[in-house]
Every structure is written in structure tokens, then in C-alpha cells.
XYZ file of C-alpha atoms in Angstrom:
296
model
C 93.289 -10.411 33.574
C 90.338 -11.049 31.298
C 87.252 -12.319 33.095
C 86.088 -14.226 30.167
C 87.927 -16.161 27.512
C 88.426 -14.560 24.104
C 89.493 -16.089 20.808
C 93.195 -15.638 19.721
C 91.877 -13.683 16.650
C 89.682 -11.324 18.692
C 92.424 -10.817 21.268
C 94.914 -9.602 18.558
C 92.564 -7.640 16.541
C 90.438 -5.808 19.152
C 91.400 -2.148 19.525
C 93.786 -1.176 22.392
C 92.340 1.031 25.213
C 94.890 1.866 27.822
C 93.888 1.246 31.507
C 94.534 3.916 34.122
C 98.078 3.497 35.457
C 98.345 2.397 39.160
C 101.861 2.546 40.542
C 100.925 0.269 43.437
C 99.757 -2.494 41.140
C 102.818 -2.202 39.089
C 104.926 -2.947 42.096
C 103.310 -6.316 42.567
C 104.387 -7.574 39.161
C 107.652 -8.447 37.743
C 108.661 -5.910 34.989
C 108.526 -7.550 31.699
C 110.537 -6.246 28.600
C 109.146 -7.252 25.246
C 111.077 -6.641 22.062
C 109.666 -6.926 18.685
C 112.086 -7.111 15.733
C 110.251 -5.773 12.488
C 111.027 -5.606 8.825
C 108.421 -5.091 6.195
C 105.792 -7.175 7.778
C 103.000 -4.544 7.901
C 100.421 -7.270 7.210
C 100.995 -8.728 10.679
C 102.889 -6.204 12.737
C 99.654 -4.511 14.293
C 98.382 -7.762 15.453
C 101.740 -8.499 17.293
C 101.644 -5.030 18.771
C 97.904 -5.520 19.999
C 98.869 -8.950 21.389
C 101.321 -7.234 23.620
C 99.428 -4.093 24.647
C 96.021 -5.933 25.134
C 97.681 -7.905 27.891
C 96.874 -4.846 29.880
C 99.914 -5.642 32.034
C 100.742 -3.019 34.669
C 104.563 -3.305 34.704
C 105.546 -3.551 30.902
C 108.294 -2.145 28.833
C 107.858 -2.625 25.091
C 110.416 -1.879 22.380
C 109.851 -2.170 18.571
C 113.223 -2.434 16.733
C 112.443 -2.032 12.800
C 115.039 -2.529 10.250
C 114.004 0.289 7.989
C 110.773 -0.904 6.506
C 109.158 0.669 3.551
C 105.775 -1.060 3.586
C 103.798 1.099 5.961
C 105.098 -0.576 9.116
C 106.386 2.719 10.502
C 103.055 4.422 10.267
C 101.633 1.352 12.321
C 104.461 1.867 14.997
C 103.845 5.519 15.247
C 100.140 4.895 15.771
C 101.148 3.053 19.163
C 104.217 5.320 20.061
C 102.711 6.682 23.200
C 102.475 3.153 24.644
C 106.078 2.247 23.799
C 109.255 2.408 25.821
C 110.981 3.223 22.433
C 111.371 2.280 18.839
C 113.632 2.977 15.842
C 113.529 2.373 12.048
C 116.909 2.071 10.905
C 119.044 -0.478 8.906
C 120.440 -3.141 10.954
C 122.237 -6.410 10.566
C 119.104 -8.636 10.699
C 116.644 -10.059 13.220
C 119.200 -11.091 15.918
C 120.799 -7.620 15.802
C 117.414 -5.970 16.149
C 116.415 -8.027 19.177
C 119.800 -7.527 20.916
C 119.415 -3.621 20.408
C 116.231 -3.949 22.283
C 117.600 -6.220 24.917
C 120.328 -3.725 25.669
C 117.876 -1.065 26.278
C 115.765 -3.206 28.517
C 115.261 -2.554 32.312
C 112.851 -5.326 32.875
C 113.250 -8.324 35.355
C 112.570 -10.747 32.544
C 112.736 -10.139 28.679
C 111.097 -11.827 25.801
C 111.015 -11.267 22.140
C 108.064 -11.662 19.694
C 108.705 -11.516 15.991
C 106.399 -9.134 14.031
C 104.413 -12.073 12.442
C 103.851 -13.892 15.748
C 101.640 -13.041 18.690
C 101.278 -13.520 22.454
C 98.000 -15.319 23.555
C 95.502 -13.732 26.077
C 96.718 -13.564 29.787
C 100.211 -14.731 28.954
C 101.919 -11.885 30.971
C 99.755 -12.439 34.002
C 100.439 -16.116 33.999
C 104.158 -15.242 34.096
C 103.489 -13.017 36.861
C 101.581 -15.695 38.823
C 104.365 -18.186 38.381
C 106.887 -15.633 39.407
C 105.069 -15.013 42.748
C 105.252 -18.706 43.464
C 108.858 -19.004 42.391
C 110.545 -15.631 42.327
C 113.965 -17.159 41.894
C 113.191 -18.800 38.541
C 115.498 -17.739 35.623
C 113.475 -19.057 32.683
C 109.687 -19.277 32.490
C 108.096 -20.834 29.388
C 104.664 -21.906 28.325
C 102.971 -23.748 25.490
C 102.365 -22.441 22.094
C 99.713 -22.377 19.242
C 100.561 -22.752 15.624
C 98.289 -20.432 13.575
C 97.575 -19.405 9.876
C 97.793 -16.020 8.431
C 94.363 -15.102 9.850
C 94.999 -16.248 13.325
C 93.137 -19.554 13.154
C 94.677 -21.985 15.412
C 96.005 -24.855 13.378
C 97.911 -27.070 16.025
C 98.775 -26.980 19.617
C 102.353 -27.417 20.815
C 102.520 -28.406 24.515
C 105.763 -28.479 26.270
C 107.105 -30.896 29.096
C 109.319 -29.721 31.935
C 112.796 -28.572 30.725
C 115.580 -31.077 30.196
C 118.764 -29.712 28.914
C 119.614 -33.176 27.297
C 116.351 -33.411 25.525
C 116.700 -29.979 24.236
C 120.195 -30.623 22.746
C 119.718 -34.125 21.683
C 116.240 -34.154 20.373
C 115.544 -30.342 19.428
C 113.507 -27.485 20.589
C 111.847 -28.068 24.031
C 111.089 -24.319 24.437
C 109.261 -22.076 22.079
C 110.491 -18.533 21.787
C 106.860 -17.352 21.407
C 106.364 -18.316 24.995
C 109.699 -17.588 26.569
C 110.751 -15.306 29.252
C 114.453 -14.908 30.412
C 115.719 -13.336 33.683
C 117.548 -10.258 32.213
C 120.567 -10.456 34.638
C 121.299 -14.012 33.131
C 121.547 -12.347 29.662
C 123.893 -9.836 31.082
C 125.989 -12.436 32.637
C 126.049 -14.993 29.749
C 125.633 -12.634 26.716
C 123.010 -11.603 24.367
C 121.636 -13.650 21.437
C 124.278 -14.943 19.051
C 124.292 -12.624 16.054
C 126.206 -15.111 13.953
C 122.940 -17.154 13.704
C 120.044 -16.598 11.265
C 117.550 -19.184 12.222
C 118.144 -21.085 15.469
C 118.747 -18.113 17.849
C 116.130 -19.449 20.287
C 117.486 -22.938 20.286
C 121.029 -21.481 20.981
C 120.071 -19.317 23.860
C 117.954 -22.031 25.630
C 120.865 -24.508 25.059
C 123.313 -21.957 26.470
C 121.302 -21.275 29.503
C 120.329 -25.005 30.006
C 123.865 -26.120 30.312
C 124.642 -23.619 33.028
C 124.853 -25.247 36.635
C 121.999 -24.260 38.890
C 120.048 -22.532 36.071
C 116.231 -22.656 36.988
C 113.755 -23.442 34.279
C 109.921 -23.618 34.909
C 107.265 -24.762 32.529
C 103.801 -23.328 33.189
C 100.760 -25.030 31.871
C 98.856 -22.672 29.352
C 99.258 -21.195 25.752
C 101.389 -18.095 25.902
C 101.990 -17.539 22.256
C 101.299 -18.085 18.774
C 103.664 -19.048 15.815
C 102.294 -17.961 12.380
C 102.779 -20.156 9.393
C 103.030 -17.723 6.428
C 104.991 -18.009 3.097
C 107.586 -15.380 4.025
C 108.534 -16.676 7.478
C 112.179 -18.078 7.763
C 110.596 -21.426 8.680
C 109.128 -21.415 5.261
C 112.346 -20.476 3.355
C 115.584 -21.456 5.153
C 114.595 -24.169 7.699
C 115.642 -26.969 5.517
C 118.947 -25.440 4.784
C 120.532 -22.756 6.964
C 118.271 -24.001 9.948
C 119.523 -27.629 9.814
C 123.233 -26.459 9.442
C 122.981 -24.265 12.409
C 121.165 -26.678 14.491
C 123.917 -29.155 14.006
C 126.450 -26.428 14.773
C 124.724 -25.604 18.094
C 124.223 -29.231 19.072
C 127.880 -30.082 18.648
C 128.812 -26.885 20.490
C 126.889 -27.770 23.685
C 126.847 -31.587 23.892
C 130.272 -31.565 25.569
C 128.840 -29.239 28.230
C 126.136 -31.766 29.502
C 126.899 -33.557 32.803
C 125.291 -36.905 31.390
C 127.682 -39.379 29.756
C 124.968 -41.394 28.128
C 124.879 -41.333 24.424
C 122.598 -39.757 21.915
C 120.588 -42.856 21.153
C 119.652 -43.216 24.758
C 118.606 -39.655 25.166
C 116.530 -39.558 21.857
C 114.570 -42.620 22.924
C 114.352 -41.210 26.536
C 113.130 -37.867 25.522
C 110.363 -39.279 23.332
C 109.167 -41.609 26.164
C 109.312 -38.843 28.763
C 107.267 -36.528 26.504
C 104.621 -39.275 25.937
C 104.541 -40.044 29.710
C 104.181 -36.300 30.687
C 100.976 -35.997 28.676
C 99.515 -39.336 29.522
C 99.898 -38.575 33.254
C 98.292 -35.227 32.676
C 95.338 -37.023 31.227
C 95.798 -35.335 27.845
C 94.969 -38.541 25.823
C 93.570 -36.782 22.759
C 96.620 -34.727 22.415
C 98.764 -37.886 22.643
C 96.957 -39.804 19.977
C 97.087 -36.585 17.873
C 100.870 -36.303 18.139
C 101.480 -39.940 17.552
C 99.365 -39.839 14.350
C 101.463 -36.907 13.270
C 104.804 -38.755 14.049
C 103.798 -41.629 11.891
């Protein structure tokens, strides 16, 4: 783990230098499988790759599933081929299909996906390992997230409260895929990502896991990932159309599976108050004031 903090931009642009492998060290860490779906995003792809490799995590499996890019992405992938568990560049059915192809190859204890225009933050993987040592039966670990611009400048902080299935389904995303790690055996048991979806694949898988009896979620303080705001991202192009439609579809699908019989109006008010109190009790008053101003 890094001994001194580095900026996000520095972390995702500094050249990668592999550390000597130590099998003894690796055995002390859960194996993490990361999958990056990629298609014609050479402008950002190398920073995504470096955000994974610069973690210097001793028990890592990393796949890049490219959809047949023609913009130089393949040359970037080949540059890091010695450090990858595998990669392809071939026509696929889209982002979700690409991620699932990687997940089906995975052998890690936990899996995550990071899109080719998003990044992991410094020490994210080590934070997962620290949390796992304290609670090895956890099914889903998740942290907080940055929102960044095209040059890795942090624009916004998104902090998450402890997981609540009702809040996730009634209010909206409570967990950010940029900072999400899922026990692989749960995906094998419940199925991979829903390939019929184009936008809310993270919302759906978290909802599906969240309504399962006994599913163990754990939020860990700290910023694990960065979501990049850029013109070609799906959040900029189809969020207001396909995104809203799919969100309603998933909400309607999983609402009947919740154990609570309280209605939407109760949960929407409760979830807002719960989030507010979470950060007030943590003493994060500046963050609370900022979020309240944004809501207005």
C-alpha cells in the first residue's frame, strides 16, 4: 500500500512498474478479478488499466474484453499484455456481454468491473482486503466514489451509507459500480449481469443481490473509484431515455420481493433522512451542507 497519498491524476498516469511476486503475500489476500469492457475509448483506456495495475495488489486477475476497437485501444492493451490474465478484441453484444465474458473466465474470490473511461482510486484493492480480513463472510463490499472530469480532476464526492435494499430500490442507486466488489460464488448462484439491459446493469445486480435473504453487504469508508463525466459516456447520452425506462422496469421487478410492506412514500422519506443522519453522525457537516445545496 502506498506510504504517502497521491492525487488521483498522478495515480492513474504514473508508469506501471511490477513488484516482485511473493506467493506467501498473495495467500494473505482475497483474489480479486477485475474486468474492463472496452470499445473505442483509447483516450481513457490506459488510465483505467493503470488504475488497476498501480494498486500493486498481490493477488490480482485482470481481464480486458474489447469489442473490436479501431482507435488504437488494442495497441494500448498489448502494451500491458504481460500483466493481464487475458484479453480479447472481438465483436460482442455490448458492454454487459463483454463484462459477462470476463466474469465467466474469472477465478477470483470477488469480482468487479471498471469501465474503460472510469478508474479505481489509490489503495482501493488493499481496502477491500482489509475489510475482508475483518469480515471474510461478506458477499458485497463497496466504498465511496469520486466524480471526475476528462483530465481526472475531482469534481464531486459521492459518499454511500450502509446498504439498505428498500432504499436502493425505492430511492435509487445506493452502491456505485466503480467501487463495488461481489463474491463470485454469488454470481454463479444467482446469474451474471442482465444482458437485456443497456444502462442500469449495476442497479439491477445490486437489487437482485439485495433482495436475497441473508446477503451480507458491507460499506467501507474511503474512495475506491472514480466515475468520469465525458461527452460520449452513456450517462451523457441515454440516461434520460433508456436509463429511466430500465430503472422503472427493475424497480417494478424487485419491489414485490422486499420483506417490508411499507409503501414507497415512507421509504423515500426515510431513505433521505437516513442518509442525512448517517453523515451528520459521522461529523461530515460540510458534505451534508453541500449535498443539501445541490438538492435545492
